[in-house]
Short mmCIF file of C-alpha atoms in Angstrom, two decimals:
data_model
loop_
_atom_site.label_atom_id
_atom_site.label_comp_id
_atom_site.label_asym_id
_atom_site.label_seq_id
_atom_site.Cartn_x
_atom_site.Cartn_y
_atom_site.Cartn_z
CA UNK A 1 4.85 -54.22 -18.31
CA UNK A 2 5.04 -51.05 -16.52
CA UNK A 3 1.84 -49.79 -18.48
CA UNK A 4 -0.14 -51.76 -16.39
CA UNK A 5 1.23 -49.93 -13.17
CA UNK A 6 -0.25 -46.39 -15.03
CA UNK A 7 -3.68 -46.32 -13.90
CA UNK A 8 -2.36 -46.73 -9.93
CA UNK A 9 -0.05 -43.35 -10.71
CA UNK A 10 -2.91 -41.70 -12.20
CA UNK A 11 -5.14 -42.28 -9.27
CA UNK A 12 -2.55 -41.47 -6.82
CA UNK A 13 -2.14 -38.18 -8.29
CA UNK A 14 -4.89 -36.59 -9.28
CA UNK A 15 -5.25 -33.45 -11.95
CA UNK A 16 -4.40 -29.85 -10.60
CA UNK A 17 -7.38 -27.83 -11.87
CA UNK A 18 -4.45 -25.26 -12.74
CA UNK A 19 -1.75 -26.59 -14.34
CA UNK A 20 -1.25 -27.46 -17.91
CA UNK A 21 0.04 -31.05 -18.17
CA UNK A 22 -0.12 -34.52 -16.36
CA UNK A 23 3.32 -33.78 -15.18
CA UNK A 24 3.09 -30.65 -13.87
CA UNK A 25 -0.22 -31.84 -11.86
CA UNK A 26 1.89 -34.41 -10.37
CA UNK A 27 4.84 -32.36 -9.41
CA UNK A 28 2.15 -29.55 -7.80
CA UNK A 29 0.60 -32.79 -5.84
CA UNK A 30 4.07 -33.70 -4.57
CA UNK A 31 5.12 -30.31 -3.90
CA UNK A 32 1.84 -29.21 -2.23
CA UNK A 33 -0.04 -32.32 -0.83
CA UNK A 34 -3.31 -31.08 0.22
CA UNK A 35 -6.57 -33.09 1.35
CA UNK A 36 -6.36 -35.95 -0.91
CA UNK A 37 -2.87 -37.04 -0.33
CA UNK A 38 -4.07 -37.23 3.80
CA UNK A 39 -6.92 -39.39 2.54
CA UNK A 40 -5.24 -41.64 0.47
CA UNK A 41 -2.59 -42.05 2.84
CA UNK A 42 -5.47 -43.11 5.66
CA UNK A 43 -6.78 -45.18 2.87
CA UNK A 44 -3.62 -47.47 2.44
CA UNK A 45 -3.42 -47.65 6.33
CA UNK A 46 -7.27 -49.04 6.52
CA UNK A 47 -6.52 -51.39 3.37
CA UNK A 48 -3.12 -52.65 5.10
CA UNK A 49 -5.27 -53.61 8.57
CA UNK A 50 -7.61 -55.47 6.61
CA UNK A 51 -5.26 -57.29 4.57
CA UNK A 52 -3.81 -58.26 8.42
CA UNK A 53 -7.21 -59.05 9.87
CA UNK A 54 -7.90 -61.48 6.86
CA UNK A 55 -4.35 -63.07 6.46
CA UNK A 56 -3.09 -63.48 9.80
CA UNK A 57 -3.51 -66.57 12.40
CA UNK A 58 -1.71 -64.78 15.44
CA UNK A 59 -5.03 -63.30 17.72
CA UNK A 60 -2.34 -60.45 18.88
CA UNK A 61 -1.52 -59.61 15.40
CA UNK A 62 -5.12 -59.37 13.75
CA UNK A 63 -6.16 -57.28 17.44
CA UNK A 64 -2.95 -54.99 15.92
CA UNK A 65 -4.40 -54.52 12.44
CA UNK A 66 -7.81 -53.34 14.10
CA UNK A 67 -5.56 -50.67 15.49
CA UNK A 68 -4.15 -49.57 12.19
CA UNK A 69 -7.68 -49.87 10.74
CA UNK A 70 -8.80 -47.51 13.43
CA UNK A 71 -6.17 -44.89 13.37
CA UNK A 72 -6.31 -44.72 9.27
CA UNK A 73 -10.08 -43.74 10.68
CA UNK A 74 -8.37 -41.13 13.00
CA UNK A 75 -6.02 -39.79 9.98
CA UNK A 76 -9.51 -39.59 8.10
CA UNK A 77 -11.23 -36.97 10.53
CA UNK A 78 -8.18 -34.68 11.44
CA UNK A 79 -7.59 -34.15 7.27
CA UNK A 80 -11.39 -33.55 6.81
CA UNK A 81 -11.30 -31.34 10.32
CA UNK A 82 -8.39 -29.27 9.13
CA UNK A 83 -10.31 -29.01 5.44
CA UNK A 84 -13.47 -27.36 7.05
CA UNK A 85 -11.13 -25.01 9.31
CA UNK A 86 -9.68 -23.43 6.36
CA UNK A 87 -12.79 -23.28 4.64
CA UNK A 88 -14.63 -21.72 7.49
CA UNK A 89 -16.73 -24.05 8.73
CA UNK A 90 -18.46 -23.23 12.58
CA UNK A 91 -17.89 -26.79 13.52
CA UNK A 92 -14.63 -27.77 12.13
CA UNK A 93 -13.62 -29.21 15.90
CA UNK A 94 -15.94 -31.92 15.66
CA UNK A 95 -13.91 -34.04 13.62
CA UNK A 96 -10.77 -33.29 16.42
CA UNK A 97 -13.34 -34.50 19.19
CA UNK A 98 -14.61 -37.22 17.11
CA UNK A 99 -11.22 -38.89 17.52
CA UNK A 100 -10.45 -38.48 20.88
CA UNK A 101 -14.05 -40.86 21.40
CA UNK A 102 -12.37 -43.07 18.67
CA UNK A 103 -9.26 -43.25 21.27
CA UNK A 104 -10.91 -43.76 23.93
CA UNK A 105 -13.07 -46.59 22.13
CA UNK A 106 -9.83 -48.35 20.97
CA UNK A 107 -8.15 -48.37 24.29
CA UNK A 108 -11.19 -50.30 25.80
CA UNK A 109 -11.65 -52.64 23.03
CA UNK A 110 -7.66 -53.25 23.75
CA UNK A 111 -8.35 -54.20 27.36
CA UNK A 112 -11.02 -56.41 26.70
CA UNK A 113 -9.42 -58.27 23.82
CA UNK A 114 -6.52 -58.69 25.54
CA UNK A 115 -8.23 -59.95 28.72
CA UNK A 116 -10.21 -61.77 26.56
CA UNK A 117 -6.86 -63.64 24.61
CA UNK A 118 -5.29 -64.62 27.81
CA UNK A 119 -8.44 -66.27 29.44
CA UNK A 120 -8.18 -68.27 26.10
CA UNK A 121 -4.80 -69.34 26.33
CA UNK A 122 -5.19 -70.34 29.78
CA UNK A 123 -8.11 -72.70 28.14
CA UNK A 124 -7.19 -73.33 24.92
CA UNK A 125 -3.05 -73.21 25.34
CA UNK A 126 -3.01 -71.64 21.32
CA UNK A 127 -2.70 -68.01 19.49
CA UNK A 128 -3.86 -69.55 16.56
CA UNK A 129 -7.58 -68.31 15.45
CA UNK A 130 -7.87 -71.61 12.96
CA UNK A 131 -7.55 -73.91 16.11
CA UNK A 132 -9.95 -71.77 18.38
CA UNK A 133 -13.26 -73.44 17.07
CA UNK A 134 -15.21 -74.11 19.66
CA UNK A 135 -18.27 -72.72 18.04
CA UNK A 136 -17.54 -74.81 15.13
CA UNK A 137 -19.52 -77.80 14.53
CA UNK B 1 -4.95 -24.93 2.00
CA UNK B 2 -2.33 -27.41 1.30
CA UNK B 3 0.86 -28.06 2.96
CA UNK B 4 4.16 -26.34 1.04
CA UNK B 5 7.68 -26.03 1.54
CA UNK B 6 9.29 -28.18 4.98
CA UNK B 7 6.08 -29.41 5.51
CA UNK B 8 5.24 -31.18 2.18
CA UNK B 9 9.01 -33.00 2.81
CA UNK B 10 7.95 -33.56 6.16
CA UNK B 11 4.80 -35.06 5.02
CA UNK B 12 6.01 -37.44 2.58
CA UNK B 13 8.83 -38.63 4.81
CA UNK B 14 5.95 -39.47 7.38
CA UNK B 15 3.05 -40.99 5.63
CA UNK B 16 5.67 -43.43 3.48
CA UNK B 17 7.35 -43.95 6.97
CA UNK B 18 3.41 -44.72 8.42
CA UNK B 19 2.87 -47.14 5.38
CA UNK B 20 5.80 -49.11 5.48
CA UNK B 21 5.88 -49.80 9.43
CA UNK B 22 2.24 -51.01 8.84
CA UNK B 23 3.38 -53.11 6.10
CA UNK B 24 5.55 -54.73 8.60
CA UNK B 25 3.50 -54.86 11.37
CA UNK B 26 1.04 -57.09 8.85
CA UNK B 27 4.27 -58.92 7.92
CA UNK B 28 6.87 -59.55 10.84
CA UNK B 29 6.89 -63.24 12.25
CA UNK B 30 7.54 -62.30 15.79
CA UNK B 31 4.57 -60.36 17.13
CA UNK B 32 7.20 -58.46 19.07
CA UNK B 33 8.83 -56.91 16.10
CA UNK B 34 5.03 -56.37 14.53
CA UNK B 35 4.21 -54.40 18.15
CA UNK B 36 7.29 -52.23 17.96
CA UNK B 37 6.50 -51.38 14.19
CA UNK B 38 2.72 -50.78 15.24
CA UNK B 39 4.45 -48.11 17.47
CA UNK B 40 6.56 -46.25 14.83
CA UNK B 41 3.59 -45.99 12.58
CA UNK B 42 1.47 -44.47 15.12
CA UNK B 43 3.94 -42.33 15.70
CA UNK B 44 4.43 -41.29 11.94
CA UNK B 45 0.48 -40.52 11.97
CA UNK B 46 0.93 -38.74 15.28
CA UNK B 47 3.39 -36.54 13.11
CA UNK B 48 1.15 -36.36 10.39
CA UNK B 49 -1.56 -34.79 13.24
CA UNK B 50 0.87 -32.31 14.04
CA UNK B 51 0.91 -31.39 10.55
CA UNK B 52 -2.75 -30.73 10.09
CA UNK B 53 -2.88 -28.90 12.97
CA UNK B 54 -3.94 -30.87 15.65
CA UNK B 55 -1.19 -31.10 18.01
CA UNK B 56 -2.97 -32.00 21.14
CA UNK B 57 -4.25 -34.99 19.38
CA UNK B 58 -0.85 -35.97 18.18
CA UNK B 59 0.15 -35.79 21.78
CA UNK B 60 -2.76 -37.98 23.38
CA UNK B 61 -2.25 -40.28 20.35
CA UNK B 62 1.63 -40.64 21.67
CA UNK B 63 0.37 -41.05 25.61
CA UNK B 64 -2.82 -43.13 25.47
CA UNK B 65 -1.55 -45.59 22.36
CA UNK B 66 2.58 -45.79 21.99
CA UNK B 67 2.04 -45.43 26.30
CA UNK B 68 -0.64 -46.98 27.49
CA UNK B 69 -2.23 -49.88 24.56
CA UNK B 70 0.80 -50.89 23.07
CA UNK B 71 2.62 -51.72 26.67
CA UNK B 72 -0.47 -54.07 27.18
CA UNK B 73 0.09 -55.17 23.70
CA UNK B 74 3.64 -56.32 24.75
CA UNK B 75 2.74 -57.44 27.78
CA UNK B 76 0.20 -59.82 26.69
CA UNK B 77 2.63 -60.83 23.95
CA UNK B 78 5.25 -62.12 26.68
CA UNK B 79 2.50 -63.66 28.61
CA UNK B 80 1.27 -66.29 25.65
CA UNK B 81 3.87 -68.09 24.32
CA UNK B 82 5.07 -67.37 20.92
CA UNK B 83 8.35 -69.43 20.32
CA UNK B 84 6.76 -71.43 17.95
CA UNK B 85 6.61 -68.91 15.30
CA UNK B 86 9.82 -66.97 15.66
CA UNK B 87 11.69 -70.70 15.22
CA UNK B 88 9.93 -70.51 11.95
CA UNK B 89 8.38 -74.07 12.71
CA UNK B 90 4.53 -72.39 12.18
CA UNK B 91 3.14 -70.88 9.23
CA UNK B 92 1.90 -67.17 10.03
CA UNK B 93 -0.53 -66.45 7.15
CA UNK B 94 -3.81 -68.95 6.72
CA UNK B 95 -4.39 -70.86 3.90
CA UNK B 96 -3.43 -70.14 0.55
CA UNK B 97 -6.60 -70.17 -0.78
CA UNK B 98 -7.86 -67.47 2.22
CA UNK B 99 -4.42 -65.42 1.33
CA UNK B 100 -5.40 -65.08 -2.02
CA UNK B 101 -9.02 -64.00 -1.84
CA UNK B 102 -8.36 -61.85 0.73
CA UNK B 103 -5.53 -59.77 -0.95
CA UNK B 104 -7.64 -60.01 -4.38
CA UNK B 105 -10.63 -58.28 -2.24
CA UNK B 106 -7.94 -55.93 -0.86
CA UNK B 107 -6.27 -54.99 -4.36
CA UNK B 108 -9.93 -53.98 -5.37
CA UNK B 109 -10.60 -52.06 -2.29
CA UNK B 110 -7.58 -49.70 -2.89
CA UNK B 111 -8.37 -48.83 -6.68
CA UNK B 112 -11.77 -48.22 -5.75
CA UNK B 113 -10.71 -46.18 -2.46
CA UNK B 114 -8.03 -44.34 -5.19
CA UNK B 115 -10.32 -43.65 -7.51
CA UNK B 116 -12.89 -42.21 -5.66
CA UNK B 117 -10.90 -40.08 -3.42
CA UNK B 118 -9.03 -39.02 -6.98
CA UNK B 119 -12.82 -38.19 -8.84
CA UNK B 120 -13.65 -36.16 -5.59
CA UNK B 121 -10.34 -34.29 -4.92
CA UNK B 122 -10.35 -32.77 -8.74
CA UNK B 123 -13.90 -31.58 -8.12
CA UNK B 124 -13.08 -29.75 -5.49
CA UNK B 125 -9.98 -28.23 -6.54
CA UNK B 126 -11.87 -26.70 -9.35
CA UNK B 127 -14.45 -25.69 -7.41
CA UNK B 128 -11.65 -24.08 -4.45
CA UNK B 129 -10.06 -22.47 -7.47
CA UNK B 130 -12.62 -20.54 -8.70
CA UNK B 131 -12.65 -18.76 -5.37
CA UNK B 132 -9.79 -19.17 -3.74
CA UNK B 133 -6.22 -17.95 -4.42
CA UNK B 134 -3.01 -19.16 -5.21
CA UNK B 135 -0.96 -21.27 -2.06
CA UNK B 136 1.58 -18.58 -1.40
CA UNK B 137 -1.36 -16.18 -0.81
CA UNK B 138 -3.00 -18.45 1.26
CA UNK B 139 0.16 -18.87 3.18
CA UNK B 140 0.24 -14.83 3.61
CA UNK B 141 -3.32 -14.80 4.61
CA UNK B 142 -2.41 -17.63 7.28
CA UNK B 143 -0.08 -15.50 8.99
CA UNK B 144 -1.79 -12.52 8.74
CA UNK B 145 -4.37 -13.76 10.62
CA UNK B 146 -1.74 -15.38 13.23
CA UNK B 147 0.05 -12.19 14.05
CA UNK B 148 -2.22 -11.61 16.77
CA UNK B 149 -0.66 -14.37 18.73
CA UNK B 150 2.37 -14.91 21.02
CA UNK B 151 5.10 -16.65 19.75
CA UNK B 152 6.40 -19.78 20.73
CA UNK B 153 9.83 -20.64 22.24
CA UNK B 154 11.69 -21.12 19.12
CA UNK B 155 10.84 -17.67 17.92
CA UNK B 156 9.35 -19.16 14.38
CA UNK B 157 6.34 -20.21 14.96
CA UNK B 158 2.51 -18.92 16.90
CA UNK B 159 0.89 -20.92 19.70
CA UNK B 160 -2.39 -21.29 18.20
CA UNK B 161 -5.54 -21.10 20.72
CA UNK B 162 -6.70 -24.38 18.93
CA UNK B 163 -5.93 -26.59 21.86
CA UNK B 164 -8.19 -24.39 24.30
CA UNK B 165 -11.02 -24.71 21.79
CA UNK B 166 -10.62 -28.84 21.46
CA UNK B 167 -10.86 -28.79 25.32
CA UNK B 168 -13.42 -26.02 25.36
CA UNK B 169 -15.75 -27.65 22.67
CA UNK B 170 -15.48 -31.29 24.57
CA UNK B 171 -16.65 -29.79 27.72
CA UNK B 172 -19.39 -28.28 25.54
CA UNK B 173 -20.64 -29.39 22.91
CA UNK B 174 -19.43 -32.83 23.83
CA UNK B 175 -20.25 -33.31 27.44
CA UNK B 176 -22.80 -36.39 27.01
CA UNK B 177 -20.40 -38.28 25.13
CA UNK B 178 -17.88 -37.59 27.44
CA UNK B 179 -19.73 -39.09 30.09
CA UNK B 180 -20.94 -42.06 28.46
CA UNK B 181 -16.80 -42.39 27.56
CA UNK B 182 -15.87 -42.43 31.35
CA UNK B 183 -18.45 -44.95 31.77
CA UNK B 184 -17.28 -47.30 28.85
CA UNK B 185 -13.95 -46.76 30.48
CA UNK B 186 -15.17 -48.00 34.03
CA UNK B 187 -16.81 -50.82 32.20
CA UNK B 188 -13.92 -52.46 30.03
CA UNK B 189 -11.58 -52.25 33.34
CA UNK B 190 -14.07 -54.18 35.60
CA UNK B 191 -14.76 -56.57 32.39
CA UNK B 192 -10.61 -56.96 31.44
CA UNK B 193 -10.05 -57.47 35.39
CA UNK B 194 -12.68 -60.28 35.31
CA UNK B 195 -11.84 -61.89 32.14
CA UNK B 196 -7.86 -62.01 33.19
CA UNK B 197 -9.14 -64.04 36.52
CA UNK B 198 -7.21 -67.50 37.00
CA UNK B 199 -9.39 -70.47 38.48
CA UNK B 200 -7.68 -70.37 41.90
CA UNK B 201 -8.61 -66.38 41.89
CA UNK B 202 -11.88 -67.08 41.30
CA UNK B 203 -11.70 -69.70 43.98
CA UNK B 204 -11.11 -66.95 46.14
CA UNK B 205 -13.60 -64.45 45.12
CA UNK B 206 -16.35 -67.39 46.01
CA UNK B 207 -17.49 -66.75 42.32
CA UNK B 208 -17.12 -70.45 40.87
CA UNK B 209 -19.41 -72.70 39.29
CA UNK B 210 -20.21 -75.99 42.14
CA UNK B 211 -19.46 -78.57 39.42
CA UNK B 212 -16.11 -77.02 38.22
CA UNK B 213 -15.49 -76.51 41.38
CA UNK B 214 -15.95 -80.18 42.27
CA UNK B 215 -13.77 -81.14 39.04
CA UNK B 216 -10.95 -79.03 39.81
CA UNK B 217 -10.41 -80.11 43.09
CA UNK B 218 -10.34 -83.69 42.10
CA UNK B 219 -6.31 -82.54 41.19
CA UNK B 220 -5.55 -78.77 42.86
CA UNK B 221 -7.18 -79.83 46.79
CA UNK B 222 -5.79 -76.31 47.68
CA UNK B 223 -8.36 -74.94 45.93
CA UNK B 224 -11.32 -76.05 48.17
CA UNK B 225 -9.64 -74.24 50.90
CA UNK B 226 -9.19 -71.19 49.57
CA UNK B 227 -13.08 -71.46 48.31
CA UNK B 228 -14.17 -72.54 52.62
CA UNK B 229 -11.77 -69.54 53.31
CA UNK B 230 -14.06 -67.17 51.69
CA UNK B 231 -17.34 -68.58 52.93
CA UNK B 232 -16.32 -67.49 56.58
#
């Protein structure tokens, strides 16, 4: 039974170029979590808002998931920024601006949403996106 | 370089923090509790900015999101009515067919999202290692090359200069989008304000349609005098 769970522990940790056995590569991951851990970690925060966006029926909820989605996007371009620092890149900032735009962006879309949920409940009287089908035929 | 010592606790404690409050956010039945665990895992990944060195980030992610979006979030969630759900008379999750496919689609996602980040990651070690050095010289190096710099309040760590360059470069090398960011700003708060109107508001503004206009005021009359009010 727990052999099937193997293949996720392999992928989360993946092999230290350095070290001699499976468990040693895992123990340097965990001691020293470097690029990879940040992206996997921004990967399971994307994954979780899309699971919400797909699953839920509260509007509030699924505009809350498309907040996760976009900050896993955030977590994304600080751990790439901070890679090309160290390796000397001339434009690691870019990734650091990058996500102030994505900020901004999300703060907008917030607004609007949200202005755009209430002028449906004052309509529609429902949160529920399977009874908002107006376009539905 | 990666992260040792404090920091790799640190780290661990806040991305399985970051994972687990979005687990809940996807899984509380009150959207209140889901808005208040949004704002612990933004918080976590605001922690997890710090870590990689971007501290002025973590601190606009704290203002502009925990401050500014999720207040509207909450406010908006006390506005529409939601005492349906947290009686536990509604089902929160659609169908089960919709639950299923969607979660299947999801489980593949993350294996393929795993696996590729794993495939790329061990290239690159190998490829860092034939160069680079082992992480407690790279830790030297790092302060070596921050010894230049004042120190901070507590006495153990250097205020970097990175801040200055974020704002530096965004002025810069980022000015257009900047701009067209002020603009999109200017936009959603004229489009929210417009969206949020009520009918009697709208009344006011002179801005409604002659046959709703005529509807409505077969049962609100007040509402053709606030419409001749504006006309004068």
């Amino acid at each position: 039974m727990l052999n099937c769970f193997y293949p996720i522990f392999i992928l989360l940790f993946q092999e230290g170029a350095g070290s001699a056995t499976r468990w040693d590569a895992i123990t340097e991951g965990v001691r020293h979590p470097d690029l990879s851990k940040f992206l996997v970690v921004g990967a399971l925060l994307f994954i979780i808002g899309v699971a919400g966006v797909l699953t839920r029926r509260n509007i509030i909820v699924i505009f809350m998931s498309i907040e996760l989605i976009l900050n896993a996007a955030n977590l994304n371009f600080i751990a790439m920024s901070r890679y090309l620092r160290e390796t000397g890149n001339v434009n690691a900032l870019a990734g650091q601006i990058f996500t102030v735009f994505v900020i901004v962006v999300a703060a907008a879309e917030a607004a609007i949403g949200l202005g755009i949920v209430i002028a449906l409940y004052r309509n529609k009287e429902t949160i529920w996106v399977d009874e908002i089908d107006l376009l539905k035929w | 370089m990666p992260l040792s010592g404090y920091e790799s606790v640190f780290f661990w404690i806040f991305a399985i923090g970051a994972i687990f409050a979005a687990l809940l956010t996807v899984m509380a039945r009150n959207a209140v509790h889901s808005a208040l665990f949004l704002i612990s895992s933004l918080v976590s990944v605001a922690a997890l900015f710090v870590l990689s060195g971007a501290e002025f980030i973590a601190g606009v992610q704290i203002l502009v999101y925990v401050g500014g979006v999720m207040v509207l979030f909450l406010f908006v969630i006390m506005l529409v009515n939601v005492g349906a759900e947290e009686r536990g008379r509604d089902e929160i999750f659609n169908k089960q067919r919709q639950v299923t496919t969607s979660l299947v689609f999801c489980f593949v996602l993350v294996l393929g999202v795993l696996y590729a980040v794993n495939k790329g990651s061990s290239t690159l070690t190998k490829q860092n290692l034939a160069q680079e050095q082992s992480v407690e010289q790279q830790a030297e190096k790092q302060v070596a090359e921050n010894a230049g710099l004042k120190r901070s309040a507590t006495r153990t760590s250097r205020i970097t200069r990175d801040t200055e360059r974020v704002g530096g470069s965004l002025y810069r090398y980022a000015s257009l989008p900047f701009e067209i960011a002020s603009v999109l700003l200017l936009v959603a708060i004229i489009g929210s304000v417009m969206l949020a109107r009520t009918l009697r508001q709208e009344a006011s503004a002179d801005d409604l349609d002659p046959d709703v206009l005529k509807d409505e005021a077969a049962h609100d009359p007040e509402i053709m005098k606030l419409e001749a009010t504006s006309q004068e």
